[in-house]
Coordinates of N, CA and C in Angstrom, one line a residue:
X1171 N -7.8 -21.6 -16.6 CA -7.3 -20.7 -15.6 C -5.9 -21.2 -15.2
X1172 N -5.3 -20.2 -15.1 CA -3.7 -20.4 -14.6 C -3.3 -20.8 -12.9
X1173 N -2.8 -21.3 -12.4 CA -3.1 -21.3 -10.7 C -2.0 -22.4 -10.4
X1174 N -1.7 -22.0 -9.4 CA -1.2 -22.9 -8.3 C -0.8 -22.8 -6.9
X1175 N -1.1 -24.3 -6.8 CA -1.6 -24.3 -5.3 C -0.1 -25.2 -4.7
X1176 N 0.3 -24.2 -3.0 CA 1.0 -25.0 -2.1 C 0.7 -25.9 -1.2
X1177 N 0.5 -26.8 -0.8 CA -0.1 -27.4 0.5 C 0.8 -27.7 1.6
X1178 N 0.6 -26.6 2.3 CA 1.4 -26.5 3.9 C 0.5 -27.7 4.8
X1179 N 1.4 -27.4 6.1 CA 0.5 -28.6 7.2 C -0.9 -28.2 7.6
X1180 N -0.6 -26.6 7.9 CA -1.7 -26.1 8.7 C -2.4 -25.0 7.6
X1181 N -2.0 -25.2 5.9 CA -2.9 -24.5 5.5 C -2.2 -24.6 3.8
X1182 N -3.6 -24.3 2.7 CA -3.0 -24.2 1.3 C -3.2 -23.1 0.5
X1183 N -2.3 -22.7 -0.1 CA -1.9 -21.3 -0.8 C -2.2 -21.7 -2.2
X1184 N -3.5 -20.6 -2.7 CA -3.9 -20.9 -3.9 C -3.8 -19.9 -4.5
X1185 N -2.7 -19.7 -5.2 CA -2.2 -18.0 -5.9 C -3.0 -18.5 -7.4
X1186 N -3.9 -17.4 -7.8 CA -4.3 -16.8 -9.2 C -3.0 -16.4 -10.2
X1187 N -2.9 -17.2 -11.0 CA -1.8 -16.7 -12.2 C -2.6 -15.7 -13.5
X1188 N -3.3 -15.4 -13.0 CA -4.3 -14.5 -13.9 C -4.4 -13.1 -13.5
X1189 N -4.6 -12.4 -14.7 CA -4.1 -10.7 -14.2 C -5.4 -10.3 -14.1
X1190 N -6.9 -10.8 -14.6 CA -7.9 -10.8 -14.5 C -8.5 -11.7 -13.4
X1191 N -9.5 -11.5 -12.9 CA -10.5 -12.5 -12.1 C -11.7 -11.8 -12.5
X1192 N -12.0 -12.9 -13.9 CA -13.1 -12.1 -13.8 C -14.5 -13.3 -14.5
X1193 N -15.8 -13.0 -15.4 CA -16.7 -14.2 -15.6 C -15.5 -15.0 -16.0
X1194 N -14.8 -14.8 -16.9 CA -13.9 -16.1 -17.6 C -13.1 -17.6 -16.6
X1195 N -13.1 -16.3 -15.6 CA -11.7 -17.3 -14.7 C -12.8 -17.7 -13.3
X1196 N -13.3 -16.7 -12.8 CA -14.2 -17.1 -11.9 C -15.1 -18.1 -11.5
X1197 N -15.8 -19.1 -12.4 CA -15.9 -20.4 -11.8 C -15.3 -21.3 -11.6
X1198 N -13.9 -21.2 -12.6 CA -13.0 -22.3 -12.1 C -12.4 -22.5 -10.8
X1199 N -12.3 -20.6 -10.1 CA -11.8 -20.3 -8.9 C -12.8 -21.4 -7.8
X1200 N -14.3 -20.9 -8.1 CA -15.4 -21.3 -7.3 C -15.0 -22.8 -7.1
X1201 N -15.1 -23.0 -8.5 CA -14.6 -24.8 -8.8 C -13.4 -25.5 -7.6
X1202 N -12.5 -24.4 -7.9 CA -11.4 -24.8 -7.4 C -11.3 -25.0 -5.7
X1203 N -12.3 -23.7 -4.7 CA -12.7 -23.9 -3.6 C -13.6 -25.1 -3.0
X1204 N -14.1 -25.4 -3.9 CA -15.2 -26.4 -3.6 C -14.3 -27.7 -3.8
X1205 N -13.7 -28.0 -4.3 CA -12.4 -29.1 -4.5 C -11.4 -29.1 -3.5
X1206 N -10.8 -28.1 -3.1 CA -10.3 -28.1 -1.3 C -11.0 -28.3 -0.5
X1207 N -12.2 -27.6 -0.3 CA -13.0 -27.6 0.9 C -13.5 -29.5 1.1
X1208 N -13.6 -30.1 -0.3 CA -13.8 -31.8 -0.1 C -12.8 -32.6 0.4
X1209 N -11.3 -32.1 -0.2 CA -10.5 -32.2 0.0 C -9.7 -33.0 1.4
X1210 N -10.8 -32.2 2.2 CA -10.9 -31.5 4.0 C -9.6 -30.5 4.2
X1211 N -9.5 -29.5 3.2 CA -9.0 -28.3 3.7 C -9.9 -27.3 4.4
X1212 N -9.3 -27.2 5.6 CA -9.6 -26.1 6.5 C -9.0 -24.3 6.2
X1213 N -7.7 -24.1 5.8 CA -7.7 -22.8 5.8 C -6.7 -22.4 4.3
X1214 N -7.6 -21.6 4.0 CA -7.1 -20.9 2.2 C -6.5 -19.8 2.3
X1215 N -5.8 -19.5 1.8 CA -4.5 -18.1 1.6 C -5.0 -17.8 0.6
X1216 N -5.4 -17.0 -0.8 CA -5.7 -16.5 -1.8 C -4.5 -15.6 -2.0
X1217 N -3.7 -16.3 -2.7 CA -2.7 -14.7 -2.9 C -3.1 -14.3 -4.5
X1218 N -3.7 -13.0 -4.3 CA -3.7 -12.5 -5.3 C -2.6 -11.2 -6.0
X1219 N -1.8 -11.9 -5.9 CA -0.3 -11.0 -6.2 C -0.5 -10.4 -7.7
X1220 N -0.6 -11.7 -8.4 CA -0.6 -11.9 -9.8 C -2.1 -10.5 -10.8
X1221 N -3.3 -10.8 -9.6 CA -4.2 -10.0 -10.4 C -4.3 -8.7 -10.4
X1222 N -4.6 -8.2 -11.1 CA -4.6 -6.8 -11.4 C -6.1 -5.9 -11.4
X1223 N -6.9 -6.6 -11.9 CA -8.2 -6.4 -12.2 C -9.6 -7.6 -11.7
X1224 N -10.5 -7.3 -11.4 CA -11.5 -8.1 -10.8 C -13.2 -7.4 -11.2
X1225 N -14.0 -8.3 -11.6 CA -15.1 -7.5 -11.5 C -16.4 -8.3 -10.7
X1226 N -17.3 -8.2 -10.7 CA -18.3 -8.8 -9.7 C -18.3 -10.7 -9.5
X1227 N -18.1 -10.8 -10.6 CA -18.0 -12.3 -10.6 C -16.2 -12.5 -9.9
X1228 N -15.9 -12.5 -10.2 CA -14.4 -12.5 -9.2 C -14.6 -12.3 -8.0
X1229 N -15.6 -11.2 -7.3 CA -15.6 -10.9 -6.2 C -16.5 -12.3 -5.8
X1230 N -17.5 -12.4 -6.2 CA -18.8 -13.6 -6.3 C -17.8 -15.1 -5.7
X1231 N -16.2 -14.9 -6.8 CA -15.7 -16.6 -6.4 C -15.1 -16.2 -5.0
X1232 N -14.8 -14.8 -4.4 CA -13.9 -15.3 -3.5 C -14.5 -15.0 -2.3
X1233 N -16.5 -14.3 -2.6 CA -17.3 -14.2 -1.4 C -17.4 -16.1 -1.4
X1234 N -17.6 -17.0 -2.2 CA -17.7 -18.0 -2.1 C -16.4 -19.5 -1.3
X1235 N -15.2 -18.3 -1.5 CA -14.0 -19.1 -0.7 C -14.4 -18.9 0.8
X1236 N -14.6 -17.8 1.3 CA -15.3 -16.9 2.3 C -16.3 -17.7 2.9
X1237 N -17.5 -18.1 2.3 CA -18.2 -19.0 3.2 C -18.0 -20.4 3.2
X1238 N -17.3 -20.9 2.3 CA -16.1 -22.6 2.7 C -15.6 -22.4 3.6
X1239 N -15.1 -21.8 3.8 CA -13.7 -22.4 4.9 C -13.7 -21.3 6.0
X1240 N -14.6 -20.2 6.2 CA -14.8 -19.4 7.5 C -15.1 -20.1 8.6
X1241 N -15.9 -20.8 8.3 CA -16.7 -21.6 9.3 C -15.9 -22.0 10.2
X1242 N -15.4 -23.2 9.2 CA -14.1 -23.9 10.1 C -12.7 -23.7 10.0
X1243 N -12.1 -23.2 9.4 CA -11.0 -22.8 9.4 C -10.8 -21.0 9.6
X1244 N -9.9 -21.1 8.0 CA -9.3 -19.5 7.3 C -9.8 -19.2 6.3
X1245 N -9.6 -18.4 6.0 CA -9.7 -17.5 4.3 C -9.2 -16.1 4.8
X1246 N -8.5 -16.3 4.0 CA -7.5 -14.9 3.7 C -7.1 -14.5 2.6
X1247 N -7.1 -13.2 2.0 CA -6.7 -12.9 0.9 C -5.1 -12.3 1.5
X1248 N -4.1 -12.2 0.4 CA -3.0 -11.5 0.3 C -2.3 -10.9 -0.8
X1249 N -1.7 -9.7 -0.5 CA -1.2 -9.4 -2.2 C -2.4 -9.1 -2.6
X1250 N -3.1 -8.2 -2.1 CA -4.2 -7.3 -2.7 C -3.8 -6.3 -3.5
X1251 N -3.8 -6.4 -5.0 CA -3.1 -4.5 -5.2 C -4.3 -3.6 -5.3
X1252 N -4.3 -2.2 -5.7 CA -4.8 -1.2 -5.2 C -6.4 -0.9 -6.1
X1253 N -6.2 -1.5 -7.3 CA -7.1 -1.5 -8.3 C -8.4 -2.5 -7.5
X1254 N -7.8 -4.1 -7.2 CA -8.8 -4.8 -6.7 C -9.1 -4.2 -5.1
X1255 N -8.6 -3.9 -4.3 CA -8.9 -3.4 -3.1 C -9.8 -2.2 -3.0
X1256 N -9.8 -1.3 -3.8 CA -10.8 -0.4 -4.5 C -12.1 -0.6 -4.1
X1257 N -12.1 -1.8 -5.4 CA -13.4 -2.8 -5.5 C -13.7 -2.9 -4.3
X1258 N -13.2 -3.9 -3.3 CA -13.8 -4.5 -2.3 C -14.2 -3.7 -1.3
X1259 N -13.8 -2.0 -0.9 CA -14.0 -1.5 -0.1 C -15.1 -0.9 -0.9
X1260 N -15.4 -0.6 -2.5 CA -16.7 0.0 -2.5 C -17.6 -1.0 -2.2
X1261 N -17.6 -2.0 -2.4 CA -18.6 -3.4 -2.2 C -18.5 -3.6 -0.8
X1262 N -17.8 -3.4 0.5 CA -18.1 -2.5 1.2 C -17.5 -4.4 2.2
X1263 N -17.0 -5.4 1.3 CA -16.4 -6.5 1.4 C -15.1 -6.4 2.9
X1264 N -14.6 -5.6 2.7 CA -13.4 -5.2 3.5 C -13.9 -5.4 5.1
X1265 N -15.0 -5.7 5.3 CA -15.6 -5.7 6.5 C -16.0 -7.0 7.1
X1266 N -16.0 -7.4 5.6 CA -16.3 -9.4 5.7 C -15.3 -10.2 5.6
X1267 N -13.9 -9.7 4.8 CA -13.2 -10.6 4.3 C -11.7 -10.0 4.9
X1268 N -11.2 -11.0 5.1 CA -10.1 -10.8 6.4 C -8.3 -10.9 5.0
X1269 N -7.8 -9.6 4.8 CA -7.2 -9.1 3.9 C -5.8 -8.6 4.8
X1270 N -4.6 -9.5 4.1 CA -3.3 -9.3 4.5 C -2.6 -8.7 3.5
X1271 N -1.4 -8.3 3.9 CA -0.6 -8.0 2.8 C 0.2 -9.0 2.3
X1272 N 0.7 -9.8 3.0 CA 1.8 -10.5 2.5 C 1.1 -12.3 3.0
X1273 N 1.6 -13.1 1.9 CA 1.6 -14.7 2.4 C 2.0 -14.7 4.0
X1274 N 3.2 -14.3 4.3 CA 3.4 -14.5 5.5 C 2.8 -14.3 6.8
X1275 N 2.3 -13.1 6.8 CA 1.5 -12.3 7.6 C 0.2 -13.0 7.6
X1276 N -0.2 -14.2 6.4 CA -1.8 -14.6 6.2 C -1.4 -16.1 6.8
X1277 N 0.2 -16.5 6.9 CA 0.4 -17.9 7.3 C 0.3 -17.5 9.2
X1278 N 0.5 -16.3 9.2 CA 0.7 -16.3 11.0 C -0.6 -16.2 11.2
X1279 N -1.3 -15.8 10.6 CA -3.1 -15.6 11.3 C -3.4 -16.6 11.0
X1280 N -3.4 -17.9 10.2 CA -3.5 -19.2 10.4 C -3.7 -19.8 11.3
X1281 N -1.8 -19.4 11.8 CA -1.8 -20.3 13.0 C -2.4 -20.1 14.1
X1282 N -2.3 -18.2 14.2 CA -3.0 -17.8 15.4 C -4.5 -18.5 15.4
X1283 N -5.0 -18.4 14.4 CA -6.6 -19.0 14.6 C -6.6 -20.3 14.9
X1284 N -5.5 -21.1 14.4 CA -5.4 -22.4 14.7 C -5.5 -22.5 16.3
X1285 N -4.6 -22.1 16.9 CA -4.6 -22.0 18.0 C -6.1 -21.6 19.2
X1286 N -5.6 -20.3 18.5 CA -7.8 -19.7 19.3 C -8.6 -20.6 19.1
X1287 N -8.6 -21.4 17.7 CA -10.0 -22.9 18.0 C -9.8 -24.0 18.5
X1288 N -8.2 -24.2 18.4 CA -7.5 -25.4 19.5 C -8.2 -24.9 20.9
X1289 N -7.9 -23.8 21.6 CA -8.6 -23.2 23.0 C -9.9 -23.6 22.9
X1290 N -10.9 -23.1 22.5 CA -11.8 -22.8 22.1 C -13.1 -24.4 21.9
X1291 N -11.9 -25.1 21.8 CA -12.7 -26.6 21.6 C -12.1 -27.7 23.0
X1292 N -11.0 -26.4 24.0 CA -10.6 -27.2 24.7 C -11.7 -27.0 26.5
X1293 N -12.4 -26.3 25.9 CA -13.4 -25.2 26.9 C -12.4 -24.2 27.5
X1294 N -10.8 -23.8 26.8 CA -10.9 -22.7 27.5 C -11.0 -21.4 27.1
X1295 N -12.0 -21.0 26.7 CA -12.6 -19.7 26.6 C -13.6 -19.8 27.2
X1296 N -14.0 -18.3 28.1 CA -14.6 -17.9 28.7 C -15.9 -17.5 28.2

């Protein structure tokens, strides 16, 4: 599998160089979340700029980024094109998985959540 990953302070960007995500590439993906999440990465960007196509198993590695790093951190997809986005809203995913358009837009909800659990651990929320 093709890929590479950035490692920011407050989060790492694991863009797919694969125009597929599919059985072939898809446990490496899985592979690859489970190797951050030991890591002690807290929040994942998935930019999927690169892919074009995805079928159940693809969706399977990134319902699996989804429950790593929800918990405690992020997961975000970005750079969804129209073919995979398809998918996720017939799989009905669009409702589980927190989907930006751009890296940037997925590094501010980062922080924002950074912050809400900074609060949140400080008792101040109500």
């Amino acid at each position: 599998m093709k890929f590479s990953i950035d490692r920011q302070d407050e989060y790492t960007i694991l863009q797919i160089d694969e125009e597929k995500l599919d059985s072939t590439v898809a446990p490496e993906v899985k592979s690859e979340f489970v190797t951050l999440q030991a890591e002690g990465v807290e929040n994942v960007i998935l930019n999927m700029e690169v892919v074009k196509y995805s079928d159940s198993s693809g969706l399977s590695a990134i319902l699996v980024g989804n429950r790593l790093f929800k918990d405690n951190g992020s997961f975000i997809l970005c750079n969804v094109n129209e073919h995979v986005m398809k998918l996720i809203k017939i799989s009905m995913l669009d409702k589980v998985l927190d989907i930006l358009p751009t890296v940037e837009e997925a590094a501010d909800a980062v922080a924002f959540n950074q912050i809400e659990k900074g609060l949140r651990e400080e008792g101040g929320e109500e």
